[in-house]
């Protein structure tokens, strides 16, 4: 299942805010928050296997970023090289997610992660993209 934008109007938003999906999202964010209460950034915490897998995945994404230099442009808006970065990630995410995500969910999960990078066409980024990353997690 490939995710499709469905919140396009105030009525759509109202339906979403009353949905089980919204409740799950709030519960997930609350659990993340609760998990770090009292934990200092200097505290040693052993990485779980899930965190180790995520860090490895993020290293691959960072390497893709490092391998995609900016294009020299006079534009004050996003750099067109972002499209190359996005395309490379989009093509590789299904492979990178193998072994981390159940096979039947890779297409859906990779869409959320790829969309969290920003909009490929407009080369922009906003809170909706951040929400895609939370959906990925």
Short mmCIF file of N, CA, C and O in Angstrom, two decimals:
data_model
loop_
_atom_site.label_atom_id
_atom_site.label_comp_id
_atom_site.label_asym_id
_atom_site.label_seq_id
_atom_site.Cartn_x
_atom_site.Cartn_y
_atom_site.Cartn_z
N UNK A 1 0.84 -1.18 0.00
CA UNK A 1 0.00 0.00 0.00
C UNK A 1 0.89 1.24 0.00
O UNK A 1 1.72 1.43 0.87
N UNK A 2 0.70 2.09 -0.98
CA UNK A 2 1.45 3.34 -1.05
C UNK A 2 0.59 4.42 -0.40
O UNK A 2 -0.57 4.61 -0.77
N UNK A 3 1.15 5.16 0.58
CA UNK A 3 0.39 6.23 1.23
C UNK A 3 -0.03 7.31 0.23
O UNK A 3 0.70 7.63 -0.69
N UNK A 4 -1.22 7.84 0.44
CA UNK A 4 -1.77 8.90 -0.41
C UNK A 4 -2.25 10.03 0.50
O UNK A 4 -2.90 9.76 1.51
N UNK A 5 -1.94 11.25 0.14
CA UNK A 5 -2.42 12.40 0.92
C UNK A 5 -3.93 12.40 0.96
O UNK A 5 -4.58 12.29 -0.08
N UNK A 6 -4.46 12.50 2.16
CA UNK A 6 -5.91 12.50 2.29
C UNK A 6 -6.43 13.67 3.11
O UNK A 6 -7.63 13.84 3.24
N UNK A 7 -5.55 14.46 3.68
CA UNK A 7 -5.98 15.63 4.45
C UNK A 7 -5.81 16.84 3.54
O UNK A 7 -4.73 17.42 3.42
N UNK A 8 -6.90 17.19 2.85
CA UNK A 8 -6.84 18.25 1.85
C UNK A 8 -7.76 19.43 2.17
O UNK A 8 -7.73 20.44 1.47
N UNK A 9 -8.56 19.28 3.20
CA UNK A 9 -9.52 20.33 3.55
C UNK A 9 -9.68 20.39 5.06
O UNK A 9 -9.28 19.46 5.77
N UNK A 10 -10.28 21.45 5.57
CA UNK A 10 -10.55 21.51 7.02
C UNK A 10 -11.41 20.33 7.50
O UNK A 10 -11.19 19.82 8.59
N UNK A 11 -12.36 19.90 6.68
CA UNK A 11 -13.18 18.74 7.06
C UNK A 11 -12.33 17.47 7.16
O UNK A 11 -12.52 16.66 8.06
N UNK A 12 -11.40 17.30 6.21
CA UNK A 12 -10.50 16.14 6.24
C UNK A 12 -9.67 16.17 7.52
O UNK A 12 -9.47 15.14 8.16
N UNK A 13 -9.18 17.35 7.87
CA UNK A 13 -8.37 17.48 9.08
C UNK A 13 -9.20 17.13 10.31
O UNK A 13 -8.72 16.42 11.20
N UNK A 14 -10.41 17.60 10.35
CA UNK A 14 -11.29 17.30 11.49
C UNK A 14 -11.51 15.80 11.63
O UNK A 14 -11.43 15.24 12.73
N UNK A 15 -11.75 15.13 10.51
CA UNK A 15 -11.92 13.66 10.53
C UNK A 15 -10.64 12.97 11.03
O UNK A 15 -10.70 12.04 11.81
N UNK A 16 -9.49 13.46 10.55
CA UNK A 16 -8.23 12.87 10.97
C UNK A 16 -8.02 13.04 12.48
O UNK A 16 -7.61 12.10 13.16
N UNK A 17 -8.30 14.22 12.99
CA UNK A 17 -8.08 14.49 14.41
C UNK A 17 -8.92 13.59 15.31
O UNK A 17 -8.57 13.38 16.47
N UNK A 18 -10.00 13.04 14.78
CA UNK A 18 -10.87 12.14 15.54
C UNK A 18 -10.61 10.67 15.21
O UNK A 18 -11.31 9.79 15.70
N UNK A 19 -9.60 10.39 14.40
CA UNK A 19 -9.36 9.03 13.91
C UNK A 19 -8.44 8.23 14.83
O UNK A 19 -7.66 8.79 15.60
N UNK A 20 -8.50 6.90 14.73
CA UNK A 20 -7.56 6.05 15.46
C UNK A 20 -6.10 6.32 15.06
O UNK A 20 -5.21 6.22 15.89
N UNK A 21 -5.87 6.68 13.80
CA UNK A 21 -4.50 6.96 13.35
C UNK A 21 -3.91 8.15 14.11
O UNK A 21 -2.75 8.12 14.52
N UNK A 22 -4.71 9.18 14.32
CA UNK A 22 -4.25 10.35 15.06
C UNK A 22 -3.98 9.97 16.52
O UNK A 22 -2.96 10.38 17.09
N UNK A 23 -4.87 9.18 17.08
CA UNK A 23 -4.67 8.73 18.47
C UNK A 23 -3.38 7.94 18.59
O UNK A 23 -2.60 8.16 19.53
N UNK A 24 -3.11 7.03 17.64
CA UNK A 24 -1.87 6.25 17.67
C UNK A 24 -0.64 7.15 17.55
O UNK A 24 0.36 6.92 18.22
N UNK A 25 -0.73 8.16 16.70
CA UNK A 25 0.39 9.08 16.52
C UNK A 25 0.68 9.82 17.82
O UNK A 25 1.84 9.89 18.25
N UNK A 26 -0.33 10.32 18.47
CA UNK A 26 -0.16 11.05 19.74
C UNK A 26 0.40 10.11 20.80
O UNK A 26 1.31 10.48 21.56
N UNK A 27 -0.09 8.88 20.85
CA UNK A 27 0.41 7.91 21.83
C UNK A 27 1.88 7.59 21.56
O UNK A 27 2.67 7.44 22.50
N UNK A 28 2.26 7.48 20.29
CA UNK A 28 3.66 7.20 19.94
C UNK A 28 4.56 8.36 20.38
O UNK A 28 5.61 8.14 21.00
N UNK A 29 4.15 9.57 20.06
CA UNK A 29 4.94 10.74 20.45
C UNK A 29 5.04 10.86 21.97
O UNK A 29 6.10 11.20 22.51
N UNK A 30 3.96 10.56 22.65
CA UNK A 30 3.96 10.61 24.12
C UNK A 30 4.92 9.56 24.67
O UNK A 30 5.69 9.84 25.60
N UNK A 31 4.92 8.36 24.09
CA UNK A 31 5.83 7.30 24.54
C UNK A 31 7.28 7.70 24.31
O UNK A 31 8.15 7.44 25.16
N UNK A 32 7.57 8.33 23.15
CA UNK A 32 8.93 8.81 22.90
C UNK A 32 9.34 9.83 23.95
O UNK A 32 10.45 9.78 24.49
N UNK A 33 8.44 10.74 24.23
CA UNK A 33 8.71 11.76 25.24
C UNK A 33 8.95 11.12 26.61
O UNK A 33 9.93 11.44 27.29
N UNK A 34 8.07 10.23 27.01
CA UNK A 34 8.18 9.59 28.32
C UNK A 34 9.48 8.80 28.45
O UNK A 34 10.06 8.72 29.54
N UNK A 35 9.95 8.24 27.34
CA UNK A 35 11.16 7.40 27.38
C UNK A 35 12.42 8.20 27.68
O UNK A 35 13.42 7.62 28.12
N UNK A 36 12.38 9.51 27.48
CA UNK A 36 13.60 10.29 27.70
C UNK A 36 13.52 11.20 28.92
O UNK A 36 14.48 11.91 29.21
N UNK A 37 12.41 11.15 29.63
CA UNK A 37 12.31 11.97 30.83
C UNK A 37 13.39 11.54 31.82
O UNK A 37 13.53 10.35 32.13
N UNK A 38 14.17 12.48 32.28
CA UNK A 38 15.23 12.21 33.25
C UNK A 38 16.53 11.70 32.63
O UNK A 38 17.49 11.45 33.34
N UNK A 39 16.57 11.55 31.33
CA UNK A 39 17.78 11.08 30.65
C UNK A 39 18.56 12.29 30.15
O UNK A 39 18.01 13.15 29.46
N UNK A 40 19.83 12.36 30.51
CA UNK A 40 20.69 13.46 30.06
C UNK A 40 21.31 13.10 28.72
O UNK A 40 21.53 11.92 28.42
N UNK A 41 21.62 14.11 27.95
CA UNK A 41 22.26 13.85 26.65
C UNK A 41 23.65 13.24 26.82
O UNK A 41 24.18 12.64 25.89
N UNK A 42 24.21 13.35 28.01
CA UNK A 42 25.53 12.78 28.27
C UNK A 42 25.45 11.37 28.85
O UNK A 42 26.48 10.70 29.00
N UNK A 43 24.25 10.88 29.17
CA UNK A 43 24.09 9.52 29.71
C UNK A 43 24.40 8.48 28.64
O UNK A 43 24.03 8.65 27.47
N UNK A 44 25.08 7.41 29.05
CA UNK A 44 25.31 6.30 28.12
C UNK A 44 24.08 5.42 28.11
O UNK A 44 23.58 5.00 29.15
N UNK A 45 23.60 5.14 26.93
CA UNK A 45 22.47 4.22 26.76
C UNK A 45 22.87 3.25 25.66
O UNK A 45 23.25 3.66 24.56
N UNK A 46 22.77 1.98 25.95
CA UNK A 46 23.12 0.98 24.94
C UNK A 46 22.05 0.98 23.85
O UNK A 46 20.86 0.99 24.13
N UNK A 47 22.51 0.99 22.61
CA UNK A 47 21.58 0.99 21.47
C UNK A 47 20.92 -0.37 21.35
O UNK A 47 21.59 -1.41 21.34
N UNK A 48 19.61 -0.36 21.21
CA UNK A 48 18.87 -1.59 20.95
C UNK A 48 19.13 -2.01 19.50
O UNK A 48 19.59 -1.20 18.69
N UNK A 49 18.81 -3.24 19.14
CA UNK A 49 18.96 -3.65 17.74
C UNK A 49 18.17 -2.76 16.77
O UNK A 49 18.63 -2.46 15.68
N UNK A 50 16.99 -2.32 17.18
CA UNK A 50 16.19 -1.44 16.33
C UNK A 50 16.93 -0.12 16.10
O UNK A 50 17.03 0.36 14.97
N UNK A 51 17.48 0.45 17.16
CA UNK A 51 18.22 1.70 17.04
C UNK A 51 19.47 1.49 16.20
O UNK A 51 19.81 2.33 15.35
N UNK A 52 20.15 0.38 16.38
CA UNK A 52 21.34 0.08 15.56
C UNK A 52 20.97 0.02 14.08
O UNK A 52 21.69 0.57 13.23
N UNK A 53 19.85 -0.62 13.76
CA UNK A 53 19.39 -0.69 12.36
C UNK A 53 19.06 0.70 11.82
O UNK A 53 19.40 1.02 10.67
N UNK A 54 18.40 1.51 12.63
CA UNK A 54 18.07 2.88 12.20
C UNK A 54 19.33 3.71 11.97
O UNK A 54 19.42 4.47 11.00
N UNK A 55 20.31 3.57 12.85
CA UNK A 55 21.56 4.31 12.69
C UNK A 55 22.30 3.89 11.42
O UNK A 55 22.85 4.74 10.71
N UNK A 56 22.29 2.60 11.13
CA UNK A 56 22.92 2.11 9.90
C UNK A 56 22.20 2.68 8.68
O UNK A 56 22.83 3.13 7.71
N UNK A 57 20.88 2.69 8.73
CA UNK A 57 20.09 3.25 7.64
C UNK A 57 20.39 4.75 7.48
O UNK A 57 20.61 5.23 6.36
N UNK A 58 20.43 5.47 8.58
CA UNK A 58 20.74 6.90 8.51
C UNK A 58 22.15 7.16 7.98
O UNK A 58 22.38 8.15 7.27
N UNK A 59 23.09 6.27 8.29
CA UNK A 59 24.44 6.39 7.74
C UNK A 59 24.42 6.27 6.21
O UNK A 59 25.12 6.99 5.50
N UNK A 60 23.59 5.36 5.69
CA UNK A 60 23.48 5.19 4.23
C UNK A 60 22.87 6.43 3.59
O UNK A 60 23.31 6.87 2.52
N UNK A 61 21.88 7.00 4.26
CA UNK A 61 21.26 8.22 3.75
C UNK A 61 22.26 9.38 3.80
O UNK A 61 22.37 10.15 2.84
N UNK A 62 23.01 9.47 4.88
CA UNK A 62 24.03 10.52 4.99
C UNK A 62 25.09 10.36 3.91
O UNK A 62 25.53 11.34 3.30
N UNK A 63 25.51 9.11 3.64
CA UNK A 63 26.50 8.87 2.60
C UNK A 63 25.96 9.30 1.24
O UNK A 63 26.68 9.88 0.43
N UNK A 64 24.68 9.04 0.99
CA UNK A 64 24.06 9.48 -0.26
C UNK A 64 24.10 11.00 -0.35
O UNK A 64 24.40 11.57 -1.40
N UNK A 65 23.82 11.67 0.76
CA UNK A 65 23.91 13.13 0.79
C UNK A 65 25.34 13.59 0.50
O UNK A 65 25.55 14.50 -0.31
N UNK A 66 26.31 12.94 1.13
CA UNK A 66 27.71 13.31 0.92
C UNK A 66 28.13 13.08 -0.53
O UNK A 66 28.98 13.81 -1.06
N UNK A 67 27.55 12.07 -1.16
CA UNK A 67 27.89 11.72 -2.55
C UNK A 67 27.13 12.56 -3.58
O UNK A 67 27.31 12.37 -4.78
N UNK A 68 26.28 13.47 -3.11
CA UNK A 68 25.48 14.30 -4.01
C UNK A 68 25.83 15.77 -3.75
O UNK A 68 25.16 16.45 -2.98
N UNK A 69 26.90 16.24 -4.37
CA UNK A 69 27.31 17.63 -4.11
C UNK A 69 26.30 18.63 -4.66
O UNK A 69 25.61 18.35 -5.65
N UNK A 70 26.22 19.78 -4.03
CA UNK A 70 25.32 20.83 -4.53
C UNK A 70 25.74 21.27 -5.93
O UNK A 70 26.91 21.21 -6.30
N UNK A 71 24.77 21.70 -6.70
CA UNK A 71 25.02 22.26 -8.02
C UNK A 71 25.22 23.76 -7.86
O UNK A 71 24.48 24.41 -7.12
N UNK A 72 26.24 24.29 -8.52
CA UNK A 72 26.50 25.72 -8.44
C UNK A 72 25.37 26.46 -9.14
O UNK A 72 25.20 26.34 -10.35
N UNK A 73 24.58 27.17 -8.37
CA UNK A 73 23.43 27.89 -8.92
C UNK A 73 23.29 29.22 -8.21
O UNK A 73 23.70 29.37 -7.07
N UNK A 74 22.71 30.15 -8.89
CA UNK A 74 22.51 31.49 -8.32
C UNK A 74 21.18 31.58 -7.56
O UNK A 74 20.88 32.57 -6.94
N UNK A 75 20.40 30.53 -7.63
CA UNK A 75 19.08 30.53 -7.00
C UNK A 75 19.20 30.60 -5.49
O UNK A 75 20.05 29.95 -4.88
N UNK A 76 18.34 31.37 -4.87
CA UNK A 76 18.33 31.43 -3.41
C UNK A 76 17.40 30.36 -2.83
O UNK A 76 17.26 30.23 -1.62
N UNK A 77 16.75 29.61 -3.70
CA UNK A 77 15.86 28.56 -3.27
C UNK A 77 16.61 27.24 -3.23
O UNK A 77 17.83 27.22 -3.39
N UNK A 78 15.94 26.13 -3.05
CA UNK A 78 16.59 24.83 -2.92
C UNK A 78 17.51 24.49 -4.07
O UNK A 78 17.33 24.93 -5.20
N UNK A 79 18.52 23.71 -3.76
CA UNK A 79 19.50 23.31 -4.77
C UNK A 79 18.97 22.14 -5.59
O UNK A 79 18.51 21.15 -5.03
N UNK A 80 19.05 22.23 -6.93
CA UNK A 80 18.53 21.16 -7.79
C UNK A 80 19.18 19.79 -7.54
O UNK A 80 18.59 18.76 -7.88
N UNK A 81 20.35 19.76 -6.93
CA UNK A 81 20.99 18.47 -6.62
C UNK A 81 20.15 17.66 -5.64
O UNK A 81 20.28 16.43 -5.57
N UNK A 82 19.26 18.35 -4.91
CA UNK A 82 18.36 17.64 -3.99
C UNK A 82 17.56 16.59 -4.73
O UNK A 82 17.32 15.50 -4.21
N UNK A 83 17.17 16.88 -5.96
CA UNK A 83 16.39 15.91 -6.75
C UNK A 83 17.18 14.63 -6.99
O UNK A 83 16.63 13.53 -6.96
N UNK A 84 18.49 14.77 -7.23
CA UNK A 84 19.34 13.59 -7.42
C UNK A 84 19.43 12.79 -6.13
O UNK A 84 19.35 11.56 -6.14
N UNK A 85 19.61 13.50 -5.01
CA UNK A 85 19.64 12.84 -3.69
C UNK A 85 18.34 12.08 -3.46
O UNK A 85 18.34 10.91 -3.09
N UNK A 86 17.23 12.75 -3.70
CA UNK A 86 15.91 12.16 -3.48
C UNK A 86 15.73 10.90 -4.33
O UNK A 86 15.31 9.86 -3.84
N UNK A 87 16.06 11.02 -5.62
CA UNK A 87 15.90 9.88 -6.53
C UNK A 87 16.77 8.71 -6.11
O UNK A 87 16.32 7.56 -6.12
N UNK A 88 18.02 8.98 -5.73
CA UNK A 88 18.91 7.90 -5.28
C UNK A 88 18.35 7.22 -4.04
O UNK A 88 18.32 5.99 -3.97
N UNK A 89 17.88 7.99 -3.09
CA UNK A 89 17.28 7.39 -1.88
C UNK A 89 16.03 6.61 -2.23
O UNK A 89 15.84 5.48 -1.77
N UNK A 90 15.18 7.19 -3.06
CA UNK A 90 13.93 6.53 -3.46
C UNK A 90 14.21 5.16 -4.09
O UNK A 90 13.52 4.18 -3.80
N UNK A 91 15.25 5.10 -4.92
CA UNK A 91 15.60 3.84 -5.59
C UNK A 91 16.22 2.83 -4.62
O UNK A 91 16.02 1.62 -4.78
N UNK A 92 16.96 3.30 -3.62
CA UNK A 92 17.68 2.40 -2.73
C UNK A 92 16.95 2.03 -1.44
O UNK A 92 17.28 1.02 -0.82
N UNK A 93 15.98 2.84 -1.04
CA UNK A 93 15.31 2.57 0.23
C UNK A 93 14.71 1.16 0.34
O UNK A 93 14.86 0.52 1.39
N UNK A 94 14.07 0.63 -0.69
CA UNK A 94 13.55 -0.73 -0.53
C UNK A 94 14.64 -1.75 -0.18
O UNK A 94 14.43 -2.62 0.67
N UNK A 95 15.80 -1.61 -0.76
CA UNK A 95 16.92 -2.51 -0.43
C UNK A 95 17.44 -2.22 0.96
O UNK A 95 17.69 -3.14 1.76
N UNK A 96 17.61 -0.95 1.27
CA UNK A 96 18.14 -0.58 2.59
C UNK A 96 17.21 -1.00 3.72
O UNK A 96 17.66 -1.27 4.84
N UNK A 97 15.91 -1.06 3.45
CA UNK A 97 14.94 -1.43 4.49
C UNK A 97 14.75 -2.94 4.63
O UNK A 97 14.15 -3.40 5.60
N UNK A 98 15.27 -3.70 3.68
CA UNK A 98 15.16 -5.15 3.75
C UNK A 98 15.87 -5.64 5.01
O UNK A 98 17.01 -5.28 5.28
N UNK A 99 15.18 -6.45 5.78
CA UNK A 99 15.74 -6.97 7.02
C UNK A 99 15.40 -6.10 8.22
O UNK A 99 15.57 -6.51 9.36
N UNK A 100 14.94 -4.88 7.95
CA UNK A 100 14.53 -3.98 9.03
C UNK A 100 13.01 -3.95 9.12
O UNK A 100 12.45 -3.94 10.20
N UNK A 101 12.39 -3.93 7.97
CA UNK A 101 10.93 -3.82 7.85
C UNK A 101 10.40 -5.09 7.20
O UNK A 101 11.01 -5.59 6.26
N UNK A 102 9.27 -5.61 7.67
CA UNK A 102 8.69 -6.78 7.00
C UNK A 102 8.46 -6.49 5.51
O UNK A 102 8.04 -5.38 5.15
N UNK A 103 8.76 -7.45 4.68
CA UNK A 103 8.70 -7.28 3.23
C UNK A 103 7.40 -6.66 2.75
O UNK A 103 7.41 -5.77 1.90
N UNK A 104 6.28 -7.09 3.33
CA UNK A 104 4.99 -6.59 2.86
C UNK A 104 4.74 -5.12 3.21
O UNK A 104 3.80 -4.50 2.70
N UNK A 105 5.60 -4.52 4.03
CA UNK A 105 5.43 -3.12 4.42
C UNK A 105 6.51 -2.20 3.85
O UNK A 105 6.45 -0.98 4.07
N UNK A 106 7.47 -2.76 3.14
CA UNK A 106 8.60 -1.95 2.65
C UNK A 106 8.14 -0.82 1.75
O UNK A 106 8.60 0.33 1.90
N UNK A 107 7.23 -1.07 0.84
CA UNK A 107 6.78 -0.03 -0.09
C UNK A 107 6.16 1.14 0.68
O UNK A 107 6.47 2.31 0.43
N UNK A 108 5.31 0.85 1.64
CA UNK A 108 4.65 1.89 2.42
C UNK A 108 5.65 2.64 3.28
O UNK A 108 5.68 3.88 3.28
N UNK A 109 6.50 1.92 4.00
CA UNK A 109 7.45 2.54 4.91
C UNK A 109 8.48 3.37 4.15
O UNK A 109 8.84 4.47 4.57
N UNK A 110 8.94 2.86 3.01
CA UNK A 110 9.94 3.62 2.24
C UNK A 110 9.33 4.91 1.69
O UNK A 110 10.03 5.92 1.59
N UNK A 111 8.04 4.90 1.38
CA UNK A 111 7.38 6.13 0.92
C UNK A 111 7.38 7.17 2.02
O UNK A 111 7.71 8.34 1.78
N UNK A 112 7.03 6.77 3.25
CA UNK A 112 7.04 7.73 4.36
C UNK A 112 8.45 8.29 4.58
O UNK A 112 8.61 9.50 4.76
N UNK A 113 9.46 7.43 4.55
CA UNK A 113 10.82 7.92 4.79
C UNK A 113 11.26 8.84 3.67
O UNK A 113 11.80 9.93 3.92
N UNK A 114 11.02 8.45 2.43
CA UNK A 114 11.45 9.29 1.30
C UNK A 114 10.73 10.64 1.33
O UNK A 114 11.35 11.69 1.12
N UNK A 115 9.45 10.64 1.62
CA UNK A 115 8.70 11.89 1.70
C UNK A 115 9.16 12.78 2.85
O UNK A 115 8.96 13.99 2.83
N UNK A 116 9.82 12.17 3.84
CA UNK A 116 10.31 12.98 4.97
C UNK A 116 11.50 13.86 4.57
O UNK A 116 11.84 14.80 5.29
N UNK A 117 12.12 13.59 3.44
CA UNK A 117 13.26 14.39 2.99
C UNK A 117 12.83 15.74 2.43
O UNK A 117 13.63 16.66 2.36
N UNK A 118 11.60 15.86 2.00
CA UNK A 118 11.10 17.08 1.40
C UNK A 118 10.42 16.79 0.09
O UNK A 118 10.31 15.64 -0.33
N UNK A 119 9.98 17.84 -0.58
CA UNK A 119 9.28 17.68 -1.85
C UNK A 119 10.27 17.74 -2.99
O UNK A 119 10.96 18.75 -3.18
N UNK A 120 10.34 16.65 -3.75
CA UNK A 120 11.32 16.53 -4.83
C UNK A 120 11.09 17.59 -5.91
O UNK A 120 12.04 18.18 -6.43
N UNK A 121 9.86 17.85 -6.26
CA UNK A 121 9.56 18.78 -7.35
C UNK A 121 9.81 20.23 -6.93
O UNK A 121 10.48 20.98 -7.61
N UNK A 122 9.26 20.62 -5.79
CA UNK A 122 9.38 22.02 -5.34
C UNK A 122 10.68 22.30 -4.59
O UNK A 122 11.00 23.46 -4.33
N UNK A 123 11.37 21.26 -4.19
CA UNK A 123 12.59 21.39 -3.38
C UNK A 123 12.28 22.23 -2.14
O UNK A 123 12.89 23.27 -1.90
N UNK A 124 11.32 21.78 -1.39
CA UNK A 124 11.00 22.48 -0.15
C UNK A 124 10.78 21.48 0.97
O UNK A 124 10.78 20.26 0.75
N UNK A 125 10.65 22.01 2.18
CA UNK A 125 10.54 21.18 3.37
C UNK A 125 9.64 21.87 4.37
O UNK A 125 9.71 23.09 4.52
N UNK A 126 8.80 21.08 5.04
CA UNK A 126 7.92 21.67 6.05
C UNK A 126 7.49 20.64 7.07
O UNK A 126 7.97 19.51 7.09
N UNK A 127 6.56 21.04 7.90
CA UNK A 127 6.13 20.18 9.01
C UNK A 127 5.49 18.88 8.53
O UNK A 127 5.59 17.86 9.21
N UNK A 128 4.85 18.90 7.38
CA UNK A 128 4.29 17.66 6.83
C UNK A 128 5.37 16.64 6.54
O UNK A 128 5.17 15.43 6.71
N UNK A 129 6.54 17.12 6.13
CA UNK A 129 7.66 16.22 5.86
C UNK A 129 8.19 15.63 7.17
O UNK A 129 8.54 14.45 7.24
N UNK A 130 8.23 16.46 8.20
CA UNK A 130 8.63 15.96 9.52
C UNK A 130 7.66 14.89 10.01
O UNK A 130 8.07 13.87 10.57
N UNK A 131 6.38 15.10 9.76
CA UNK A 131 5.38 14.12 10.15
C UNK A 131 5.57 12.80 9.41
O UNK A 131 5.35 11.73 9.97
N UNK A 132 6.02 12.88 8.16
CA UNK A 132 6.32 11.65 7.42
C UNK A 132 7.42 10.85 8.11
O UNK A 132 7.39 9.63 8.10
N UNK A 133 8.40 11.54 8.68
CA UNK A 133 9.47 10.82 9.38
C UNK A 133 8.92 10.12 10.62
O UNK A 133 9.26 8.97 10.89
N UNK A 134 8.03 10.78 11.34
CA UNK A 134 7.40 10.15 12.50
C UNK A 134 6.58 8.95 12.04
O UNK A 134 6.61 7.89 12.68
N UNK A 135 5.86 9.09 10.94
CA UNK A 135 5.08 7.95 10.41
C UNK A 135 6.02 6.80 10.04
O UNK A 135 5.71 5.63 10.26
N UNK A 136 7.18 7.13 9.47
CA UNK A 136 8.18 6.10 9.16
C UNK A 136 8.59 5.36 10.42
O UNK A 136 8.64 4.13 10.45
N UNK A 137 8.90 6.11 11.48
CA UNK A 137 9.32 5.47 12.72
C UNK A 137 8.23 4.57 13.26
O UNK A 137 8.50 3.49 13.77
#
